[in-house]
mmCIF file of C-alpha atoms in Angstrom:
data_model
loop_
_atom_site.group_PDB
_atom_site.id
_atom_site.type_symbol
_atom_site.label_atom_id
_atom_site.label_comp_id
_atom_site.label_asym_id
_atom_site.label_seq_id
_atom_site.Cartn_x
_atom_site.Cartn_y
_atom_site.Cartn_z
ATOM 1 C CA MET A 1 11.583 -142.453 -162.034
ATOM 2 C CA MET A 2 9.420 -139.457 -161.489
ATOM 3 C CA ASP A 3 6.545 -140.753 -163.506
ATOM 4 C CA ASN A 4 6.581 -144.014 -161.632
ATOM 5 C CA VAL A 5 6.271 -141.994 -158.149
ATOM 6 C CA LEU A 6 3.386 -139.905 -159.551
ATOM 7 C CA ALA A 7 1.804 -143.032 -160.857
ATOM 8 C CA TRP A 8 2.327 -144.702 -157.345
ATOM 9 C CA ILE A 9 0.855 -141.482 -155.563
ATOM 10 C CA THR A 10 -1.844 -141.103 -157.852
ATOM 11 C CA GLY A 11 -2.676 -145.139 -157.661
ATOM 12 C CA ASN A 12 -3.026 -145.160 -154.069
ATOM 13 C CA ARG A 13 -5.607 -142.574 -153.227
ATOM 14 C CA ILE A 14 -6.347 -142.018 -149.763
ATOM 15 C CA PRO A 15 -10.171 -142.461 -149.207
ATOM 16 C CA LEU A 16 -11.298 -139.138 -147.917
ATOM 17 C CA GLY A 17 -14.594 -139.194 -149.539
ATOM 18 C CA ALA A 18 -15.335 -142.812 -148.478
ATOM 19 C CA TRP A 19 -14.264 -141.956 -144.876
ATOM 20 C CA ALA A 20 -16.973 -139.019 -144.808
ATOM 21 C CA LYS A 21 -19.673 -141.156 -146.463
ATOM 22 C CA ALA A 22 -19.123 -143.769 -143.654
ATOM 23 C CA GLY A 23 -19.096 -141.160 -140.865
ATOM 24 C CA VAL A 24 -22.397 -139.871 -142.265
ATOM 25 C CA ASP A 25 -23.750 -143.182 -142.559
ATOM 26 C CA TRP A 26 -22.719 -144.034 -139.377
ATOM 27 C CA LEU A 27 -24.598 -140.950 -137.825
ATOM 28 C CA ILE A 28 -27.659 -141.930 -139.682
ATOM 29 C CA ALA A 29 -27.881 -145.557 -138.216
ATOM 30 C CA ASN A 30 -26.691 -144.691 -134.665
ATOM 31 C CA GLY A 31 -27.980 -140.855 -134.113
ATOM 32 C CA GLY A 32 -31.279 -140.870 -135.639
ATOM 33 C CA PHE A 33 -33.006 -140.069 -132.331
ATOM 34 C CA PHE A 34 -30.721 -137.435 -131.331
ATOM 35 C CA PHE A 35 -30.956 -135.733 -134.421
ATOM 36 C CA ASP A 36 -34.832 -135.973 -134.483
ATOM 37 C CA TRP A 37 -34.856 -134.477 -131.107
ATOM 38 C CA LEU A 38 -32.565 -131.455 -132.051
ATOM 39 C CA SER A 39 -34.711 -131.133 -134.959
ATOM 40 C CA THR A 40 -37.826 -130.728 -133.049
ATOM 41 C CA VAL A 41 -35.949 -128.342 -130.699
ATOM 42 C CA LEU A 42 -34.758 -125.931 -133.314
ATOM 43 C CA GLN A 43 -37.792 -125.987 -134.915
ATOM 44 C CA VAL A 44 -39.732 -125.070 -131.998
ATOM 45 C CA MET A 45 -37.284 -122.018 -131.447
ATOM 46 C CA ILE A 46 -37.901 -120.772 -135.026
ATOM 47 C CA ASP A 47 -41.721 -121.159 -134.627
ATOM 48 C CA ALA A 48 -42.018 -119.295 -131.517
ATOM 49 C CA LEU A 49 -39.584 -116.518 -132.923
ATOM 50 C CA LEU A 50 -41.824 -116.569 -136.118
ATOM 51 C CA TRP A 51 -44.842 -116.264 -133.857
ATOM 52 C CA CYS A 52 -43.686 -113.242 -132.029
ATOM 53 C CA LEU A 53 -42.879 -111.329 -135.401
ATOM 54 C CA GLN A 54 -45.699 -112.484 -137.617
ATOM 55 C CA THR A 55 -48.955 -112.674 -135.142
ATOM 56 C CA PRO A 56 -48.878 -108.873 -134.436
ATOM 57 C CA HIS A 57 -49.710 -106.294 -136.999
ATOM 58 C CA PRO A 58 -46.397 -105.329 -138.919
ATOM 59 C CA LEU A 59 -46.947 -101.640 -137.926
ATOM 60 C CA ILE A 60 -47.310 -102.727 -134.256
ATOM 61 C CA VAL A 61 -43.691 -104.745 -134.620
ATOM 62 C CA VAL A 62 -42.292 -101.509 -136.107
ATOM 63 C CA ALA A 63 -43.629 -99.208 -133.541
ATOM 64 C CA VAL A 64 -42.127 -101.838 -130.832
ATOM 65 C CA ALA A 65 -38.680 -101.795 -132.546
ATOM 66 C CA THR A 66 -38.746 -98.040 -132.747
ATOM 67 C CA VAL A 67 -39.490 -97.656 -128.886
ATOM 68 C CA LEU A 68 -36.711 -100.297 -128.274
ATOM 69 C CA ALA A 69 -34.087 -98.301 -130.598
ATOM 70 C CA TRP A 70 -35.114 -95.089 -128.611
ATOM 71 C CA TRP A 71 -34.751 -96.925 -125.116
ATOM 72 C CA LEU A 72 -31.341 -98.312 -126.118
ATOM 73 C CA ARG A 73 -29.731 -95.252 -127.764
ATOM 74 C CA ARG A 74 -31.679 -92.592 -126.267
ATOM 75 C CA ASN A 75 -31.195 -90.294 -129.287
ATOM 76 C CA LEU A 76 -33.911 -89.354 -132.119
ATOM 77 C CA LEU A 77 -31.742 -90.432 -135.391
ATOM 78 C CA PHE A 78 -31.539 -94.113 -134.725
ATOM 79 C CA PRO A 79 -35.347 -94.964 -134.032
ATOM 80 C CA LEU A 80 -36.074 -92.683 -136.984
ATOM 81 C CA PHE A 81 -33.857 -94.832 -139.146
ATOM 82 C CA VAL A 82 -35.121 -97.987 -137.659
ATOM 83 C CA ALA A 83 -38.887 -97.105 -138.303
ATOM 84 C CA ALA A 84 -37.963 -95.736 -141.872
ATOM 85 C CA ALA A 85 -36.092 -99.150 -142.489
ATOM 86 C CA LEU A 86 -38.775 -101.337 -141.485
ATOM 87 C CA LEU A 87 -41.549 -99.236 -143.294
ATOM 88 C CA VAL A 88 -39.623 -99.411 -146.438
ATOM 89 C CA ILE A 89 -39.523 -103.388 -146.081
ATOM 90 C CA VAL A 90 -43.349 -103.186 -145.566
ATOM 91 C CA ASN A 91 -43.984 -100.956 -148.449
ATOM 92 C CA GLN A 92 -41.917 -103.156 -150.927
ATOM 93 C CA GLY A 93 -44.093 -106.214 -149.793
ATOM 94 C CA TYR A 94 -41.383 -108.169 -148.071
ATOM 95 C CA TRP A 95 -42.436 -108.239 -144.658
ATOM 96 C CA LYS A 96 -43.178 -112.082 -144.469
ATOM 97 C CA GLU A 97 -39.962 -112.738 -145.922
ATOM 98 C CA THR A 98 -38.285 -110.505 -143.561
ATOM 99 C CA THR A 99 -39.797 -112.075 -140.332
ATOM 100 C CA GLU A 100 -38.641 -115.499 -141.658
ATOM 101 C CA THR A 101 -35.102 -114.277 -142.135
ATOM 102 C CA LEU A 102 -35.092 -112.680 -138.740
ATOM 103 C CA SER A 103 -36.205 -115.541 -137.156
ATOM 104 C CA LEU A 104 -33.606 -117.870 -138.686
ATOM 105 C CA VAL A 105 -30.680 -115.338 -137.871
ATOM 106 C CA LEU A 106 -31.608 -114.671 -134.420
ATOM 107 C CA ALA A 107 -32.101 -118.513 -133.938
ATOM 108 C CA ALA A 108 -28.678 -119.192 -135.457
ATOM 109 C CA ALA A 109 -27.249 -116.154 -133.157
ATOM 110 C CA ALA A 110 -28.738 -117.830 -130.010
ATOM 111 C CA VAL A 111 -27.285 -121.300 -130.829
ATOM 112 C CA CYS A 112 -23.984 -119.829 -131.990
ATOM 113 C CA MET A 113 -23.773 -117.537 -128.758
ATOM 114 C CA ALA A 114 -24.852 -120.472 -126.480
ATOM 115 C CA ILE A 115 -22.026 -122.716 -127.873
ATOM 116 C CA GLY A 116 -19.457 -120.063 -128.684
ATOM 117 C CA VAL A 117 -18.961 -118.343 -125.414
ATOM 118 C CA PRO A 118 -18.613 -121.348 -123.009
ATOM 119 C CA VAL A 119 -16.167 -123.061 -125.572
ATOM 120 C CA GLY A 120 -14.383 -119.538 -126.220
ATOM 121 C CA VAL A 121 -13.977 -119.318 -122.403
ATOM 122 C CA ALA A 122 -12.665 -122.985 -122.177
ATOM 123 C CA ALA A 123 -10.207 -122.405 -124.906
ATOM 124 C CA ALA A 124 -8.935 -119.359 -123.164
ATOM 125 C CA HIS A 125 -8.093 -121.354 -119.973
ATOM 126 C CA ARG A 126 -6.842 -124.443 -121.706
ATOM 127 C CA PRO A 127 -4.208 -124.079 -124.447
ATOM 128 C CA ARG A 128 -4.402 -127.435 -125.434
ATOM 129 C CA LEU A 129 -8.189 -127.259 -126.112
ATOM 130 C CA SER A 130 -7.278 -123.936 -127.953
ATOM 131 C CA ALA A 131 -4.626 -125.686 -130.301
ATOM 132 C CA PHE A 132 -7.042 -128.623 -130.651
ATOM 133 C CA ILE A 133 -9.967 -126.593 -131.965
ATOM 134 C CA ARG A 134 -8.176 -123.898 -133.784
ATOM 135 C CA PRO A 135 -7.907 -126.425 -136.970
ATOM 136 C CA ILE A 136 -11.434 -127.319 -136.619
ATOM 137 C CA LEU A 137 -12.653 -123.547 -136.787
ATOM 138 C CA ASP A 138 -10.560 -123.027 -139.871
ATOM 139 C CA LEU A 139 -11.994 -126.026 -141.359
ATOM 140 C CA MET A 140 -15.468 -125.068 -140.502
ATOM 141 C CA GLN A 141 -15.012 -121.478 -142.095
ATOM 142 C CA THR A 142 -13.022 -122.544 -145.226
ATOM 143 C CA MET A 143 -14.965 -125.586 -146.334
ATOM 144 C CA PRO A 144 -17.432 -124.799 -149.137
ATOM 145 C CA THR A 145 -20.738 -124.322 -147.724
ATOM 146 C CA PHE A 146 -22.340 -126.578 -150.277
ATOM 147 C CA VAL A 147 -20.263 -129.543 -149.168
ATOM 148 C CA TYR A 148 -21.731 -129.794 -145.565
ATOM 149 C CA LEU A 149 -25.330 -128.970 -146.901
ATOM 150 C CA ILE A 150 -25.141 -132.641 -148.019
ATOM 151 C CA PRO A 151 -24.935 -134.378 -145.116
ATOM 152 C CA VAL A 152 -27.144 -131.718 -143.473
ATOM 153 C CA LEU A 153 -29.890 -132.193 -145.865
ATOM 154 C CA ILE A 154 -29.710 -136.138 -145.191
ATOM 155 C CA LEU A 155 -29.835 -135.896 -141.532
ATOM 156 C CA PHE A 156 -32.383 -133.082 -141.170
ATOM 157 C CA GLY A 157 -34.221 -132.788 -144.720
ATOM 158 C CA LEU A 158 -35.481 -129.677 -146.108
ATOM 159 C CA GLY A 159 -36.871 -126.572 -144.521
ATOM 160 C CA MET A 160 -35.665 -124.133 -141.821
ATOM 161 C CA VAL A 161 -33.912 -126.549 -139.462
ATOM 162 C CA PRO A 162 -30.914 -127.640 -141.927
ATOM 163 C CA GLY A 163 -30.706 -123.936 -143.109
ATOM 164 C CA LEU A 164 -30.025 -122.905 -139.310
ATOM 165 C CA ILE A 165 -27.722 -126.022 -138.874
ATOM 166 C CA ALA A 166 -25.502 -124.648 -141.823
ATOM 167 C CA THR A 167 -25.702 -121.429 -140.714
ATOM 168 C CA VAL A 168 -24.498 -122.269 -137.130
ATOM 169 C CA ILE A 169 -21.617 -124.491 -138.517
ATOM 170 C CA PHE A 170 -20.567 -121.231 -140.930
ATOM 171 C CA ALA A 171 -21.138 -118.796 -138.265
ATOM 172 C CA VAL A 172 -20.091 -120.226 -134.706
ATOM 173 C CA PRO A 173 -16.215 -119.914 -135.171
ATOM 174 C CA ALA A 174 -16.641 -116.005 -134.709
ATOM 175 C CA PRO A 175 -17.984 -116.073 -131.272
ATOM 176 C CA ILE A 176 -15.624 -118.918 -130.079
ATOM 177 C CA ARG A 177 -12.420 -116.846 -131.406
ATOM 178 C CA LEU A 178 -13.714 -113.429 -130.059
ATOM 179 C CA THR A 179 -14.530 -114.611 -126.649
ATOM 180 C CA GLU A 180 -11.418 -116.682 -126.240
ATOM 181 C CA LEU A 181 -9.286 -113.484 -127.325
ATOM 182 C CA GLY A 182 -11.521 -111.151 -124.854
ATOM 183 C CA VAL A 183 -10.975 -113.545 -121.979
ATOM 184 C CA LYS A 184 -7.205 -113.860 -122.846
ATOM 185 C CA SER A 185 -6.674 -110.395 -123.097
ATOM 186 C CA THR A 186 -7.785 -109.488 -119.411
ATOM 187 C CA PRO A 187 -4.653 -107.605 -117.648
ATOM 188 C CA ARG A 188 -2.904 -109.675 -115.572
ATOM 189 C CA GLN A 189 -3.081 -106.969 -112.692
ATOM 190 C CA LEU A 190 -6.769 -107.453 -112.504
ATOM 191 C CA VAL A 191 -6.744 -111.149 -112.206
ATOM 192 C CA GLU A 192 -4.070 -110.729 -109.527
ATOM 193 C CA ALA A 193 -5.869 -108.385 -107.892
ATOM 194 C CA GLY A 194 -9.069 -110.502 -107.715
ATOM 195 C CA GLN A 195 -6.927 -113.390 -106.412
ATOM 196 C CA ALA A 196 -5.465 -111.126 -103.675
ATOM 197 C CA PHE A 197 -8.856 -110.548 -102.546
ATOM 198 C CA GLY A 198 -9.501 -114.333 -102.182
ATOM 199 C CA ALA A 199 -11.916 -114.781 -105.599
ATOM 200 C CA THR A 200 -12.347 -118.182 -106.743
ATOM 201 C CA PRO A 201 -11.790 -119.160 -110.187
ATOM 202 C CA ARG A 202 -15.656 -118.998 -110.806
ATOM 203 C CA GLN A 203 -15.815 -115.452 -109.226
ATOM 204 C CA LEU A 204 -12.789 -114.342 -111.395
ATOM 205 C CA LEU A 205 -14.422 -115.441 -114.456
ATOM 206 C CA TRP A 206 -17.846 -113.802 -113.966
ATOM 207 C CA LYS A 207 -16.411 -110.735 -112.113
ATOM 208 C CA VAL A 208 -13.386 -109.979 -114.036
ATOM 209 C CA GLU A 209 -12.694 -111.668 -117.245
ATOM 210 C CA LEU A 210 -16.143 -111.698 -118.773
ATOM 211 C CA PRO A 211 -16.673 -108.092 -117.944
ATOM 212 C CA TRP A 212 -13.569 -107.137 -119.475
ATOM 213 C CA ALA A 213 -14.337 -109.383 -122.631
ATOM 214 C CA LEU A 214 -17.614 -108.223 -123.059
ATOM 215 C CA PRO A 215 -16.893 -105.902 -125.862
ATOM 216 C CA ASN A 216 -15.052 -108.961 -127.827
ATOM 217 C CA ILE A 217 -18.114 -111.134 -126.959
ATOM 218 C CA MET A 218 -20.920 -108.497 -128.455
ATOM 219 C CA ALA A 219 -18.288 -108.262 -131.541
ATOM 220 C CA GLY A 220 -18.704 -111.688 -131.658
ATOM 221 C CA LEU A 221 -22.358 -111.648 -131.753
ATOM 222 C CA THR A 222 -22.533 -108.915 -134.440
ATOM 223 C CA GLN A 223 -20.189 -110.967 -136.492
ATOM 224 C CA THR A 224 -22.488 -114.125 -136.045
ATOM 225 C CA ILE A 225 -25.427 -112.006 -137.167
ATOM 226 C CA MET A 226 -23.488 -110.715 -140.309
ATOM 227 C CA LEU A 227 -22.405 -114.043 -141.085
ATOM 228 C CA SER A 228 -25.778 -115.430 -140.630
ATOM 229 C CA LEU A 229 -27.362 -112.903 -143.046
ATOM 230 C CA SER A 230 -24.620 -113.795 -145.601
ATOM 231 C CA MET A 231 -26.162 -117.432 -145.528
ATOM 232 C CA VAL A 232 -29.743 -116.581 -146.198
ATOM 233 C CA VAL A 233 -29.410 -117.366 -149.976
ATOM 234 C CA ILE A 234 -27.546 -120.543 -149.065
ATOM 235 C CA ALA A 235 -30.216 -121.464 -146.555
ATOM 236 C CA ALA A 236 -32.760 -120.885 -149.609
ATOM 237 C CA LEU A 237 -31.203 -123.689 -151.492
ATOM 238 C CA VAL A 238 -32.189 -126.148 -148.723
ATOM 239 C CA GLY A 239 -35.933 -125.189 -148.488
ATOM 240 C CA ALA A 240 -35.402 -122.504 -145.686
ATOM 241 C CA PRO A 241 -37.855 -119.631 -146.524
ATOM 242 C CA GLY A 242 -37.105 -115.836 -146.011
ATOM 243 C CA LEU A 243 -35.317 -113.344 -148.230
ATOM 244 C CA GLY A 244 -33.023 -115.796 -149.787
ATOM 245 C CA VAL A 245 -35.717 -117.125 -151.761
ATOM 246 C CA PRO A 246 -36.483 -114.044 -154.094
ATOM 247 C CA VAL A 247 -32.840 -113.583 -154.498
ATOM 248 C CA LEU A 248 -32.965 -117.050 -156.015
ATOM 249 C CA ARG A 249 -35.743 -116.681 -157.958
ATOM 250 C CA ALA A 250 -34.256 -113.561 -159.404
ATOM 251 C CA LEU A 251 -31.187 -115.248 -160.140
ATOM 252 C CA ASN A 252 -32.763 -118.046 -162.180
ATOM 253 C CA SER A 253 -35.054 -115.466 -164.015
ATOM 254 C CA VAL A 254 -32.261 -113.012 -164.414
ATOM 255 C CA ASN A 255 -34.607 -110.402 -162.776
ATOM 256 C CA ILE A 256 -32.257 -107.590 -161.886
ATOM 257 C CA ALA A 257 -35.280 -105.319 -160.219
ATOM 258 C CA LYS A 258 -36.251 -108.220 -157.998
ATOM 259 C CA GLY A 259 -32.898 -109.273 -157.188
ATOM 260 C CA PHE A 260 -31.818 -105.666 -156.150
ATOM 261 C CA GLU A 261 -34.983 -105.214 -154.130
ATOM 262 C CA ALA A 262 -34.631 -108.283 -152.037
ATOM 263 C CA GLY A 263 -30.791 -107.623 -151.760
ATOM 264 C CA ALA A 264 -31.655 -104.182 -150.552
ATOM 265 C CA MET A 265 -33.872 -105.503 -147.821
ATOM 266 C CA ILE A 266 -31.111 -107.996 -146.688
ATOM 267 C CA VAL A 267 -28.948 -105.091 -146.187
ATOM 268 C CA LEU A 268 -31.653 -102.887 -144.339
ATOM 269 C CA VAL A 269 -32.077 -105.808 -141.720
ATOM 270 C CA ALA A 270 -28.329 -106.112 -141.380
ATOM 271 C CA ILE A 271 -27.807 -102.466 -140.542
ATOM 272 C CA VAL A 272 -30.792 -102.385 -138.206
ATOM 273 C CA LEU A 273 -29.316 -105.392 -136.287
ATOM 274 C CA ASP A 274 -25.839 -104.161 -136.317
ATOM 275 C CA ARG A 275 -26.880 -100.847 -134.960
ATOM 276 C CA PHE A 276 -29.212 -102.578 -132.299
ATOM 277 C CA LEU A 277 -26.136 -104.888 -131.198
ATOM 278 C CA ARG A 278 -23.230 -102.665 -131.246
ATOM 279 C CA HIS A 279 -21.732 -102.203 -127.786
ATOM 280 C CA GLU A 280 -20.861 -98.543 -127.040
ATOM 281 C CA GLY A 281 -19.100 -99.138 -123.762
ATOM 282 C CA LYS A 282 -15.512 -98.532 -123.406
ATOM 283 C CA ARG A 283 -12.914 -100.051 -121.044
ATOM 284 C CA GLU A 284 -10.875 -97.859 -118.850
ATOM 285 C CA SER A 285 -7.321 -98.847 -118.479
ATOM 286 C CA GLY A 286 -7.107 -97.600 -114.966
ATOM 287 C CA GLN A 287 -9.688 -100.261 -113.561
#
């Protein structure tokens, strides 16, 4: 009896793969113009970042980053670390790959925050939307990256753009979740005080909820940066240049020295970006 039931279950497979293929085929047939436009826009963004990072002499970029670090933190240790980290990258001969990785990561972070913050705010105010997107976000973060690389490759081809799209799919749940959490955690007393003074919902959002949620939003940005950096090797598989390429080459040739060098450069970039974006502000419970 149990064998018959098992045979019936296995003999009547749900065509999940066929449905996914049909969906991708429909997108190819009906959304070609949109994907071409999106690819062009994202490529322009990446090219602009690459131009800003690669046109000046590397030492000029190091100097600008050091001055910016001093301006942000107003202490000597952080700018010295930034200068030392970037000079190590130059010394090891990975400056071009680092600028390519930075362009990919910064572009992905910009896209993720542009999507994540509005969606997070909307989800915080609409419980039904929050319940609807929660399993979608779980799917985006738990689905193996190589699975959605296949349709991304078909829709966008090889290069930086498919790497950017794959990175956004993997990283965008972080800013959505953290923005939603930050807005939802706004004390009721603050909201009621704003309403008592006649604030509109838009004014409450911009003057009360978003300032309160800012630490969470910045944490979402930091998480996006870290998740994007974790995708550089995956992005290299679809033709994206950067620090993922020497890592892949080291893996293919079992070159321990080259793999460690490229990996150390990724770590330095991650630490520098994390320190740049760390939000030092503190909430005051009495306000």
